[in-house]
mmCIF file of C-alpha atoms in Angstrom:
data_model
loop_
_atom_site.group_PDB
_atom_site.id
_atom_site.type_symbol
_atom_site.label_atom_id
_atom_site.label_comp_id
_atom_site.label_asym_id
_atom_site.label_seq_id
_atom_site.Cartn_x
_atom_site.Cartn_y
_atom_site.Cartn_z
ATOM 1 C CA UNK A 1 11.205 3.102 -11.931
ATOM 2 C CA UNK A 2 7.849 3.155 -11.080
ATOM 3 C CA UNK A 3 5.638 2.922 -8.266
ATOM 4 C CA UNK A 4 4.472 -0.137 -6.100
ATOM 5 C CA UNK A 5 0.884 -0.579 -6.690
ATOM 6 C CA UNK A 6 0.291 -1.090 -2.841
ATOM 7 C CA UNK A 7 1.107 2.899 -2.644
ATOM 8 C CA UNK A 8 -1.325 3.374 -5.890
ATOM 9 C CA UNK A 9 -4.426 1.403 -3.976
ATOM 10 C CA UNK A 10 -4.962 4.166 -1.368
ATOM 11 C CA UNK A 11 -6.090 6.505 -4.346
ATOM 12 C CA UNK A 12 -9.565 4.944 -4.630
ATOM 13 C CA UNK A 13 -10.419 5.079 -1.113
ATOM 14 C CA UNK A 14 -10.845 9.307 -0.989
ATOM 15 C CA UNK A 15 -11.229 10.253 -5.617
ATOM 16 C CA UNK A 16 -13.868 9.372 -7.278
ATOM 17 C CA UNK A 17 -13.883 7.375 -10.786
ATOM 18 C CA UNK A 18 -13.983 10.790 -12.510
ATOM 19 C CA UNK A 19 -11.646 12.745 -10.885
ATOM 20 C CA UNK A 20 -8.988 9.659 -10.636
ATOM 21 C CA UNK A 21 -9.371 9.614 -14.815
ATOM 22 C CA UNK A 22 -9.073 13.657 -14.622
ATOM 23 C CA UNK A 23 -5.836 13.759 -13.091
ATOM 24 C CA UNK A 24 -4.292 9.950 -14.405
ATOM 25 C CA UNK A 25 -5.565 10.738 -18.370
ATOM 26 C CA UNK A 26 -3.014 8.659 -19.695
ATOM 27 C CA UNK A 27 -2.308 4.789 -19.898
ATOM 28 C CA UNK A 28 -0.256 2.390 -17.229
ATOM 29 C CA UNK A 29 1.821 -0.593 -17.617
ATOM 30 C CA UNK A 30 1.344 -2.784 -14.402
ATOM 31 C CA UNK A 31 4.427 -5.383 -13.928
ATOM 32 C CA UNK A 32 2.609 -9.051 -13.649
ATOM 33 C CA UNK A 33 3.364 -11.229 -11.116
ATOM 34 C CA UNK A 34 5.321 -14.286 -11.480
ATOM 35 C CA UNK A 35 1.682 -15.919 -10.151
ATOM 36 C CA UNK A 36 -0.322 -14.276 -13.037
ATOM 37 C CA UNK A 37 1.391 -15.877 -15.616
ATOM 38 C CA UNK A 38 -1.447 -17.457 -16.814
ATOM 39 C CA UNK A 39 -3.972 -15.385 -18.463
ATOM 40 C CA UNK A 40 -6.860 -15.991 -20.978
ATOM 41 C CA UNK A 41 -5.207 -15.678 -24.737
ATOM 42 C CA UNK A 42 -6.763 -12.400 -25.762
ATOM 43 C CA UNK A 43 -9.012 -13.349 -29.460
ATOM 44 C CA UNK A 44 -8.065 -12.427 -32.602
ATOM 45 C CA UNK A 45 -11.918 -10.232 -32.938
ATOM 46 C CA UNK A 46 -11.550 -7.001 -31.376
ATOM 47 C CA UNK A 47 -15.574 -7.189 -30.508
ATOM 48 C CA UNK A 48 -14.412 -10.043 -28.214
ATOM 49 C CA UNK A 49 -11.554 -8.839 -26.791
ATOM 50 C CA UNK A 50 -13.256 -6.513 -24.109
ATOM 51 C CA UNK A 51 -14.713 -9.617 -22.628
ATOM 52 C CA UNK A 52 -11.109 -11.158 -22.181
ATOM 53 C CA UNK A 53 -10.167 -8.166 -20.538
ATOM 54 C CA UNK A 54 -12.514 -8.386 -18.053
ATOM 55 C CA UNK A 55 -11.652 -11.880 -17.134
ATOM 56 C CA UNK A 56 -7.581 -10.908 -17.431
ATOM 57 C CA UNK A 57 -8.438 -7.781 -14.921
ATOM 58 C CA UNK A 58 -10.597 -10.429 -12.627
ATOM 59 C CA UNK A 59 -7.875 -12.865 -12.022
ATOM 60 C CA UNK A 60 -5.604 -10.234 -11.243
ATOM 61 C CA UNK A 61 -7.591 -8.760 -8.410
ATOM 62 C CA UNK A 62 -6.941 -12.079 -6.723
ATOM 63 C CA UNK A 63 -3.486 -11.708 -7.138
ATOM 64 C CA UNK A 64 -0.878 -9.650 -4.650
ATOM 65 C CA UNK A 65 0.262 -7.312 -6.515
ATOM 66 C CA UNK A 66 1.349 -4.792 -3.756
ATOM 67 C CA UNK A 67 5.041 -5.291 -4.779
ATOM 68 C CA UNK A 68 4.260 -4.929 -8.688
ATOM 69 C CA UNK A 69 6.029 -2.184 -10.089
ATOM 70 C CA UNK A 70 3.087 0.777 -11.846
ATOM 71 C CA UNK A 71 4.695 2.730 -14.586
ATOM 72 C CA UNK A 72 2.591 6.035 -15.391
ATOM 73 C CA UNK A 73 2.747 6.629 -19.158
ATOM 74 C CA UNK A 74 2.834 10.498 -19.377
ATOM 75 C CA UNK A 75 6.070 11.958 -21.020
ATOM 76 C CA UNK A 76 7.574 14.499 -18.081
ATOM 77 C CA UNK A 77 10.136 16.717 -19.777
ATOM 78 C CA UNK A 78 12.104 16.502 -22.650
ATOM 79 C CA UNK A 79 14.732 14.255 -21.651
ATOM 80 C CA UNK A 80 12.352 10.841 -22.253
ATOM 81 C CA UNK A 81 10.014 12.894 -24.333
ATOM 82 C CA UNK A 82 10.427 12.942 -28.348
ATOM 83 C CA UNK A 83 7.991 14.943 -30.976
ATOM 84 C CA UNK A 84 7.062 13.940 -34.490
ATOM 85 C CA UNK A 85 4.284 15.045 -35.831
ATOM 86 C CA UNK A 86 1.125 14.588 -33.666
ATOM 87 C CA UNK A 87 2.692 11.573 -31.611
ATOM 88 C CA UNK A 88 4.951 11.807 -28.627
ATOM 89 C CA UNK A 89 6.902 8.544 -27.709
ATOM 90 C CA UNK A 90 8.453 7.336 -24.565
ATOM 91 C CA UNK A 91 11.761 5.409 -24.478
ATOM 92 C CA UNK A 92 11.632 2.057 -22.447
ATOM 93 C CA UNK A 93 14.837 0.837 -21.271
ATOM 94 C CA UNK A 94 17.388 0.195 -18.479
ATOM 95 C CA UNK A 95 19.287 3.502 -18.393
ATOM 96 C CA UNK A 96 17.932 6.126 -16.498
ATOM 97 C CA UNK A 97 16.836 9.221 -18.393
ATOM 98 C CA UNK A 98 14.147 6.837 -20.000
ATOM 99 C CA UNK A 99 10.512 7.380 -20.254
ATOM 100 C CA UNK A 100 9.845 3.642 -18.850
ATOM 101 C CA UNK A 101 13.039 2.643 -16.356
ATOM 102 C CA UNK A 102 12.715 -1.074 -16.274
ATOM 103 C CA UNK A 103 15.746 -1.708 -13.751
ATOM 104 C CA UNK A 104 16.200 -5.434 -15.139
ATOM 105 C CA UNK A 105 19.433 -6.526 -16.275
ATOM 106 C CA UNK A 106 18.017 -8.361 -19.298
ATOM 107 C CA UNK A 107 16.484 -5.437 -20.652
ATOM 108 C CA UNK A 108 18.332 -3.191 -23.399
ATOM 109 C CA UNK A 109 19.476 0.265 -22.233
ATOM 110 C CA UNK A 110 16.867 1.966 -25.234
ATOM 111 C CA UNK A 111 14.776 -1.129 -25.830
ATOM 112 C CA UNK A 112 11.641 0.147 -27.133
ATOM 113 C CA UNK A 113 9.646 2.692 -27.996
ATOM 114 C CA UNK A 114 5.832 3.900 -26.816
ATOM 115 C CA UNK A 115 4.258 5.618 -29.215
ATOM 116 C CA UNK A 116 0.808 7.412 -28.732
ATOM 117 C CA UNK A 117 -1.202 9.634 -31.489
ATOM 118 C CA UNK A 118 -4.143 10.372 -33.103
ATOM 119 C CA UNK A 119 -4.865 6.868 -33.576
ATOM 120 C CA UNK A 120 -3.855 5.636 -30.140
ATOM 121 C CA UNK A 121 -0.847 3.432 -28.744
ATOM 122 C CA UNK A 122 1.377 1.352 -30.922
ATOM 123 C CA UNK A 123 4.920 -0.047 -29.778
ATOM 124 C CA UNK A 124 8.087 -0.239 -31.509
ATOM 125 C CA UNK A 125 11.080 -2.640 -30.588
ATOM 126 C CA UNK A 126 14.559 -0.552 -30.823
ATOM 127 C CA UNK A 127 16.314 -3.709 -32.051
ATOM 128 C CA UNK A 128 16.795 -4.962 -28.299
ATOM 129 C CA UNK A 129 19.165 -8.124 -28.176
ATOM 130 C CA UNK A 130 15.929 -10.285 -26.118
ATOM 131 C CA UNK A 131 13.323 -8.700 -28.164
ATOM 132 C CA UNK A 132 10.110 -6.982 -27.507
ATOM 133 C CA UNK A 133 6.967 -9.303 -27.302
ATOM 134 C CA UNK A 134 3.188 -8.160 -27.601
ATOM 135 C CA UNK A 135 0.928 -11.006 -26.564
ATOM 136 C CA UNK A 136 3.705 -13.553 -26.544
ATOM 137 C CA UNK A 137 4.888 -12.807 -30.156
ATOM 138 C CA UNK A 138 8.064 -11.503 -30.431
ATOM 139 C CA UNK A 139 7.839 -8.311 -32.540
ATOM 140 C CA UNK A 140 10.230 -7.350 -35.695
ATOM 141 C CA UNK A 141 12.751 -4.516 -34.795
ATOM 142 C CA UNK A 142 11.875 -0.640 -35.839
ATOM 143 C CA UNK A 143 8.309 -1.668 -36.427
ATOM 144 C CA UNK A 144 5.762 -0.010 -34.528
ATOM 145 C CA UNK A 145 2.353 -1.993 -33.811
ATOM 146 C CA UNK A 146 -1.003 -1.043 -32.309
ATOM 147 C CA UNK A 147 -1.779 -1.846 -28.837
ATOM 148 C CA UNK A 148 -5.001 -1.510 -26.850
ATOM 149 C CA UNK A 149 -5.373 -2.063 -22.646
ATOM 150 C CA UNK A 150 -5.245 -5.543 -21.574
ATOM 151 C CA UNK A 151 -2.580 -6.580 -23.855
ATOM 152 C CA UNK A 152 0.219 -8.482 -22.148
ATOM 153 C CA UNK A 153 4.247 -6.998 -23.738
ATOM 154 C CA UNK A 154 7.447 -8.429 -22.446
ATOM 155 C CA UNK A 155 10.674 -6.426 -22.827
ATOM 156 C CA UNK A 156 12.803 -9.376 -22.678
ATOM 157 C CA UNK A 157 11.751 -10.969 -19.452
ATOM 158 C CA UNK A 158 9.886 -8.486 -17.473
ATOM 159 C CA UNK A 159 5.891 -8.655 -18.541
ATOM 160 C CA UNK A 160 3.159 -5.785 -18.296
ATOM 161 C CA UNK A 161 -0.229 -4.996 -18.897
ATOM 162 C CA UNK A 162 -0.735 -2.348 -20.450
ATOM 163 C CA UNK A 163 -4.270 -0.414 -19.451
ATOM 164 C CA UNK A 164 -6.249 2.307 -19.963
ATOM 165 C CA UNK A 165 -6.625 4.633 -16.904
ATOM 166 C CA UNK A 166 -10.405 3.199 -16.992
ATOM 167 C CA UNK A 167 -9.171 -0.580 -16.463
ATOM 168 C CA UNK A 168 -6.549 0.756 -13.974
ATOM 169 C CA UNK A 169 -9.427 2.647 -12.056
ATOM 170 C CA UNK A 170 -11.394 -0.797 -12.146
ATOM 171 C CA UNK A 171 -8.778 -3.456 -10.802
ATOM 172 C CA UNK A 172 -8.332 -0.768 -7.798
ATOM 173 C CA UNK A 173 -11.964 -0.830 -7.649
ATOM 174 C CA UNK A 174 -11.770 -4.793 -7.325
ATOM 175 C CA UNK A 175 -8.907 -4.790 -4.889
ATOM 176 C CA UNK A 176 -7.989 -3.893 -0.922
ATOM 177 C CA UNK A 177 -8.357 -0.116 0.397
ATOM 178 C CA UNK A 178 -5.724 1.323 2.135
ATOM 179 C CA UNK A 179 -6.301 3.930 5.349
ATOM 180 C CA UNK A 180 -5.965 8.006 3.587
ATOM 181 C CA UNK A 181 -2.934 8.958 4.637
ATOM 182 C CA UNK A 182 -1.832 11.483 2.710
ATOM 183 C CA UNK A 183 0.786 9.572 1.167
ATOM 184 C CA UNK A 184 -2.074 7.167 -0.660
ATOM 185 C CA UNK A 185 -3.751 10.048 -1.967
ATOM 186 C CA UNK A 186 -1.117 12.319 -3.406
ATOM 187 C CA UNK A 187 1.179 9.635 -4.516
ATOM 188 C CA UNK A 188 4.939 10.490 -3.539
ATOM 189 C CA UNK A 189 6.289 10.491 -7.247
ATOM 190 C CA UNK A 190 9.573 11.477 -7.182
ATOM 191 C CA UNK A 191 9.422 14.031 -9.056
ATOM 192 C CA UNK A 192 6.073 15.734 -7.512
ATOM 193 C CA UNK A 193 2.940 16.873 -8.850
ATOM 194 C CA UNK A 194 1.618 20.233 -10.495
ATOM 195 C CA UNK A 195 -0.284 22.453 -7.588
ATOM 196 C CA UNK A 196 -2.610 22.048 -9.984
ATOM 197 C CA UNK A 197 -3.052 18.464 -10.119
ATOM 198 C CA UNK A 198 -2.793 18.316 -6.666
ATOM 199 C CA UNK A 199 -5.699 20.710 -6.309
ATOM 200 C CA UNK A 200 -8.238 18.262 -8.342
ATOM 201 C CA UNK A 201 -6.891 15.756 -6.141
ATOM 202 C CA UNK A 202 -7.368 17.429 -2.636
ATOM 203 C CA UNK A 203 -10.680 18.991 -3.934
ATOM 204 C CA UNK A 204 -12.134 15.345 -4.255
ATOM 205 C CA UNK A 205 -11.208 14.524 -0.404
ATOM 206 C CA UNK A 206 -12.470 15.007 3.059
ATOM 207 C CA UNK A 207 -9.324 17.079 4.231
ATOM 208 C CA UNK A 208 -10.749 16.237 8.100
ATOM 209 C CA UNK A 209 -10.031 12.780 7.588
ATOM 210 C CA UNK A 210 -6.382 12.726 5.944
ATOM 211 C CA UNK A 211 -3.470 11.652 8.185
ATOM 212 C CA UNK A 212 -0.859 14.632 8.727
ATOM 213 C CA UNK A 213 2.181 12.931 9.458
ATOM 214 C CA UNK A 214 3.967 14.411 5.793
ATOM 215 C CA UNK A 215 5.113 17.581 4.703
ATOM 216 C CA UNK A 216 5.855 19.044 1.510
ATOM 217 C CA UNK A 217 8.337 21.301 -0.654
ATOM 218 C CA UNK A 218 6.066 23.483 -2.429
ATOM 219 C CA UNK A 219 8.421 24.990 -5.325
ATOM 220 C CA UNK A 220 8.488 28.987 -5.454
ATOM 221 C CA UNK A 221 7.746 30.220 -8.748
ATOM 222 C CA UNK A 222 10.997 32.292 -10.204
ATOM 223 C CA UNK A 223 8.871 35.308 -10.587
ATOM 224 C CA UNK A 224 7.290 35.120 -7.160
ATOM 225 C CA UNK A 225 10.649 34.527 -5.019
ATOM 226 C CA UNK A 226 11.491 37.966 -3.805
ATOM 227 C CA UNK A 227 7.568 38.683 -2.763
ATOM 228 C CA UNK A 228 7.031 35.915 -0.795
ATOM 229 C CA UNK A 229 10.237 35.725 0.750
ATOM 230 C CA UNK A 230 10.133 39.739 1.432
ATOM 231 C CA UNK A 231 10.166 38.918 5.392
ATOM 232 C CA UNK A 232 12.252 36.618 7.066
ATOM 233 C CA UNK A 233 11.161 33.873 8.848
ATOM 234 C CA UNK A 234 13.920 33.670 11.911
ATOM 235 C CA UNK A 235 14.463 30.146 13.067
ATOM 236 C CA UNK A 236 13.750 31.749 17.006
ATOM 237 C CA UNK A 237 10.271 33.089 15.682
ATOM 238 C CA UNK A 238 7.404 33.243 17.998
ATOM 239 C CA UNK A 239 4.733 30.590 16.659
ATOM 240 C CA UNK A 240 2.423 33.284 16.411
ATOM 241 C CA UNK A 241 4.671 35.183 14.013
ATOM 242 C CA UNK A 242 5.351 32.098 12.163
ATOM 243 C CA UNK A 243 1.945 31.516 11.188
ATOM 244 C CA UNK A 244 1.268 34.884 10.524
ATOM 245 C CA UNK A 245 4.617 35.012 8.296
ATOM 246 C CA UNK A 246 3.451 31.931 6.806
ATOM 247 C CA UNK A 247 0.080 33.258 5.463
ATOM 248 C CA UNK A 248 1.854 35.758 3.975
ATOM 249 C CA UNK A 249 3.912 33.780 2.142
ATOM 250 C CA UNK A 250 1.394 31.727 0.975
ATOM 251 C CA UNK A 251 -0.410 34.737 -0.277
ATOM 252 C CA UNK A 252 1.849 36.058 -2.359
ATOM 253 C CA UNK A 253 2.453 32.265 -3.530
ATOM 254 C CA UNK A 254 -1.450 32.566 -5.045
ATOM 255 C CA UNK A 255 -1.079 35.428 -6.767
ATOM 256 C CA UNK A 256 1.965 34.109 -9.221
ATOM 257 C CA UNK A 257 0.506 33.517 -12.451
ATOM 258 C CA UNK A 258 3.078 30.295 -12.513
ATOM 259 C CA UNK A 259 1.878 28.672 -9.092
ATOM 260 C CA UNK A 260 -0.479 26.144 -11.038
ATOM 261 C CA UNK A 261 2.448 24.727 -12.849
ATOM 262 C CA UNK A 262 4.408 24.783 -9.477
ATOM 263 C CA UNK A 263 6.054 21.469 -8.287
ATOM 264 C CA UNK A 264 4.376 19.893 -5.216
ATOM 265 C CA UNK A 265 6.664 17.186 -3.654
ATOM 266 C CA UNK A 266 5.488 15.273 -0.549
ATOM 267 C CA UNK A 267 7.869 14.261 2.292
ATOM 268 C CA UNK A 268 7.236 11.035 3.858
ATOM 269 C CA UNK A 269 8.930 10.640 7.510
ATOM 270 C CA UNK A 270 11.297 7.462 7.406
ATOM 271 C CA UNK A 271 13.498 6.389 9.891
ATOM 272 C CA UNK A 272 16.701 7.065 7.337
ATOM 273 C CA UNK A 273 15.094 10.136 6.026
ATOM 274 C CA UNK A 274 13.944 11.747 2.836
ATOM 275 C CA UNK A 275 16.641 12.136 0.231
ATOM 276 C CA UNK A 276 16.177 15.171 -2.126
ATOM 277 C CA UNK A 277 18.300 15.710 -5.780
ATOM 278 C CA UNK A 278 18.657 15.208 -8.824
ATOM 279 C CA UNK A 279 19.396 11.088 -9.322
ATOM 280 C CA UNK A 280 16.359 8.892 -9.468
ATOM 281 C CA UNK A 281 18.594 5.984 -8.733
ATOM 282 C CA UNK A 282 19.542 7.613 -5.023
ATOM 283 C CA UNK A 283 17.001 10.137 -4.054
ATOM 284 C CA UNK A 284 13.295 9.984 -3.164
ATOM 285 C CA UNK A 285 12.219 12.951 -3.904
ATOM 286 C CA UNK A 286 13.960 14.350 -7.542
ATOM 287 C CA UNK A 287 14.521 17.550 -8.493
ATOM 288 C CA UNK A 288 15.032 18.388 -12.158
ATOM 289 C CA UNK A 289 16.912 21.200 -11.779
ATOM 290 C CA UNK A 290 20.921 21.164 -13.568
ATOM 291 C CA UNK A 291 22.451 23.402 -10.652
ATOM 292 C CA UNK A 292 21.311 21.040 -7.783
ATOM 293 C CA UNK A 293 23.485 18.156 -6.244
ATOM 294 C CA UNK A 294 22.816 14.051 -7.646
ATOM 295 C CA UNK A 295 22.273 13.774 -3.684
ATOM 296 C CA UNK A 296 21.569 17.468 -2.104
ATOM 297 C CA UNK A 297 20.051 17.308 1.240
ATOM 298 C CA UNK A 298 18.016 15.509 3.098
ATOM 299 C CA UNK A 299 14.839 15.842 5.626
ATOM 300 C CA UNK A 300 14.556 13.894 8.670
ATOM 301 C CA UNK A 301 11.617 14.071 11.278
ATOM 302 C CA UNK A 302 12.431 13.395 14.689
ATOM 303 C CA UNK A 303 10.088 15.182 17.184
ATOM 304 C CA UNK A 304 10.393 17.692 15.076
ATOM 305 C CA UNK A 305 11.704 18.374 11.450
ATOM 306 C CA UNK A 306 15.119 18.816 10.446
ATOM 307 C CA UNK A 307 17.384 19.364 7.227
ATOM 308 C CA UNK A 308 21.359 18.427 6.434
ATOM 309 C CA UNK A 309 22.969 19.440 3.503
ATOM 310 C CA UNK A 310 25.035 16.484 1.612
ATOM 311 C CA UNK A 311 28.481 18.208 1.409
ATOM 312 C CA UNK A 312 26.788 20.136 -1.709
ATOM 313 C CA UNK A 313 28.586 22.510 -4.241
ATOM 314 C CA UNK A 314 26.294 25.107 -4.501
ATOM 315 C CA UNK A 315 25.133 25.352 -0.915
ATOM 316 C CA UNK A 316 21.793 24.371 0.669
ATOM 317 C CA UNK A 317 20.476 27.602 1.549
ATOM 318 C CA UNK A 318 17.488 28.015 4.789
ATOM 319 C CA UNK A 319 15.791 31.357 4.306
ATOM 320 C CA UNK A 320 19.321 33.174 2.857
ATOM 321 C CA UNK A 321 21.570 31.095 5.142
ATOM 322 C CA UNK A 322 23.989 28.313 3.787
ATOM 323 C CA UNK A 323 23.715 25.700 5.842
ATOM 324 C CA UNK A 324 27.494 23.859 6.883
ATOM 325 C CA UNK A 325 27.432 20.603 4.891
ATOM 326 C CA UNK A 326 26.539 17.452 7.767
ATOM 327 C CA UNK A 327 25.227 19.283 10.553
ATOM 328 C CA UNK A 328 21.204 19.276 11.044
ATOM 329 C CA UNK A 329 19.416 22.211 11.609
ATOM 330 C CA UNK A 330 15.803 22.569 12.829
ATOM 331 C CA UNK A 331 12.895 22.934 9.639
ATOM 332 C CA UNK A 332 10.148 24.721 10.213
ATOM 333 C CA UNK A 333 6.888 25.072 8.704
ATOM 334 C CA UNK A 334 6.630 27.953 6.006
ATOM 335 C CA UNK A 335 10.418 28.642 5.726
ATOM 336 C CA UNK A 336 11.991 28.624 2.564
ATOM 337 C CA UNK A 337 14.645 26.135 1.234
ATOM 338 C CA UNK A 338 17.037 26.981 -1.589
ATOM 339 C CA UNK A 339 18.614 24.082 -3.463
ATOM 340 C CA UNK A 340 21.446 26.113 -5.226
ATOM 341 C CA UNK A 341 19.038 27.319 -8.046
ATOM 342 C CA UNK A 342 15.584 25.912 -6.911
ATOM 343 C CA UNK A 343 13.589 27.881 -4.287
ATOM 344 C CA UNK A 344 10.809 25.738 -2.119
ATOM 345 C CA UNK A 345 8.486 26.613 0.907
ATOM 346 C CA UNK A 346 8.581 23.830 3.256
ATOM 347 C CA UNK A 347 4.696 23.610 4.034
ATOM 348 C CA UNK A 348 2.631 21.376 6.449
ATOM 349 C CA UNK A 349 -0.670 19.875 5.468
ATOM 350 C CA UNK A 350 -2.724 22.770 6.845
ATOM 351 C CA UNK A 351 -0.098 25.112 4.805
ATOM 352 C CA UNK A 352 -1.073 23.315 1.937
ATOM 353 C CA UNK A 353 -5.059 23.075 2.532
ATOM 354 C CA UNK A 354 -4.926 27.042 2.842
ATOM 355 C CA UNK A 355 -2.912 27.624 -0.606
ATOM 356 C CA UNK A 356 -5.186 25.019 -2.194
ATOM 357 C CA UNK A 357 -8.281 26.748 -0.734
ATOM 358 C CA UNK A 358 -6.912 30.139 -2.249
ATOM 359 C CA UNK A 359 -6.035 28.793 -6.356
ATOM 360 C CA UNK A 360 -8.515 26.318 -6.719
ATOM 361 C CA UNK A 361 -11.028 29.092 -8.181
ATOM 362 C CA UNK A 362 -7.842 30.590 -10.065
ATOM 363 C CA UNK A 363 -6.345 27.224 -12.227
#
């Protein structure tokens, strides 16, 4: 589905031009506006074509384009992933399970094809019944053809541009700022970012100056579970022995050899809470994990934080208790959540700065 690119803008406030292309390597497609429908034709000579750009990327910084859908164009597992050779291609379509979920009745369930390699992108039509269009030419079925950023395609009626993270990096540049919250500069994806990633991110930031109204679900590497949940963390805990339980924890996190590759997840307070499971379509933060619930729990904040499991199968476990489906029990800070089969510390922003603080020379 995407993200809004009103949530992508607060990026550029806090990461620099090189670490934004560190951690985005790959290339976007930005839904267009119903207002940018006019564009300059992009030439036939490649040696003009950057200029064209330019201009295309300049009358879109004019444009709103908070509600525009951004679609990140890195394959994420191997359910919209497929190998051949030395390219890797993403499906676009309607049904979910695709690389590229275009929600858009008009577009074909598989409808085409992204294809990047050695020589770059290229983009194949899957025989969609509205077609496939690159630069307002509708292409011929199973044929795959180059594309370059700035290039308008149209899977049947919903248009993109497709960019380099360069040209992404530069219309941000052009456009509003957005206050750091954390939110802008981690970028909720559903389904979360490596610690990693997250540590190039947080290392470009002044940490003093982000807003600390999230949390996050900090997965537990398989290998690390039973050290770093060795000592309970009692919901009746002193605060003292919370925070001293918690730095333990957090400890032992660092030392798995698998905590770079770790799933970071952000929580964003809402007034109907914060969803967790495994269906895109219903949850807001997605877990790809085949023994946890479409819809498993979900995190509220209400003076404090809070957790209900969704009437779940295989339990929603807090520390080793399962929780009785419906009924919302207090969440604190450095306690561990079990989604049937997927172990997470719930961490605060300080939680995180501290685990961050301890990889980054490690990664």
């Amino acid at each position: 589905m995407g993200i809004f690119w009103g949530d992508l803008v607060g990026v550029l406030r806090s990461i620099p031009r090189d670490n934004f292309l560190a951690v985005n390597p790959s290339s976007f497609l930005l839904e267009l506006p119903e207002s940018a429908r006019k564009l300059p034709l992009l030439p036939a000579s490649v040696r003009e074509r950057r200029t064209f750009v330019e201009q295309r990327l300049k009358i879109l910084a004019q444009e709103d384009l908070s509600g525009a859908r951004v679609h990140y164009l890195a394959p994420k597992g191997n359910e919209s992933v497929s190998g051949t050779g030395l390219t890797k291609a993403l499906v676009v379509g309607r049904k979910q399970g695709a690389g590229v979920v275009i929600d858009v009745n008009t577009v074909s369930k598989r409808h085409a094809e992204l294809r990047v390699g050695v020589r770059g992108w290229s983009l194949a039509d899957l025989d969609a019944a509205n077609g496939t269009f690159i630069e307002g030419r509708r292409m011929p079925a199973g044929r795959a053809l180059p594309i370059t950023s700035g290039m308008v395609v149209e899977f049947s009626s919903y248009r993109a541009l497709f960019l380099a993270p360069e040209d992404v990096y530069e219309l941000l540049a052009t456009g509003a700022r957005v206050p750091a919250m954390v939110s802008d500069v981690l970028l909720p994806i559903p389904e979360g970012r490596r610690l990693r990633d997250v540590v190039e991110i947080l290392q470009a930031v002044d940490a003093s100056d982000l807003a600390t109204q999230s949390a996050f679900l900090v997965q537990v590497p398989t290998e690390a579970e039973d050290q770093v949940l060795s000592e309970p963390l009692e919901a009746h805990a002193s605060n003292d022995m919370t925070q001293a339980i918690s730095a333990t924890r957090i400890m032992h996190l660092q030392r798995s050899r698998q905590v770079g590759n770790a799933r970071v997840h952000v929580i964003v307070p809402s007034k109907s809470g914060v969803t967790v499971g495994r269906d895109a379509r219903v949850c807001d933060v997605v877990v790809d994990h085949v023994s946890v619930s479409k819809a498993h729990c979900r995190i509220m904040f209400d003076k404090s934080w809070g957790i209900v499991d969704l009437d779940t199968r295989n339990g929603t476990f807090l520390e080793k208790e399962r929780l009785p489906a419906g009924l919302r029990h207090n969440l604190r800070p450095g306690q561990g959540v079990l989604l049937s089969g997927y172990r997470v510390l719930f961490l605060e922003l300080k939680h995180l700065l501290q685990l961050v603080s301890k990889v980054k020379g490690n990664l």
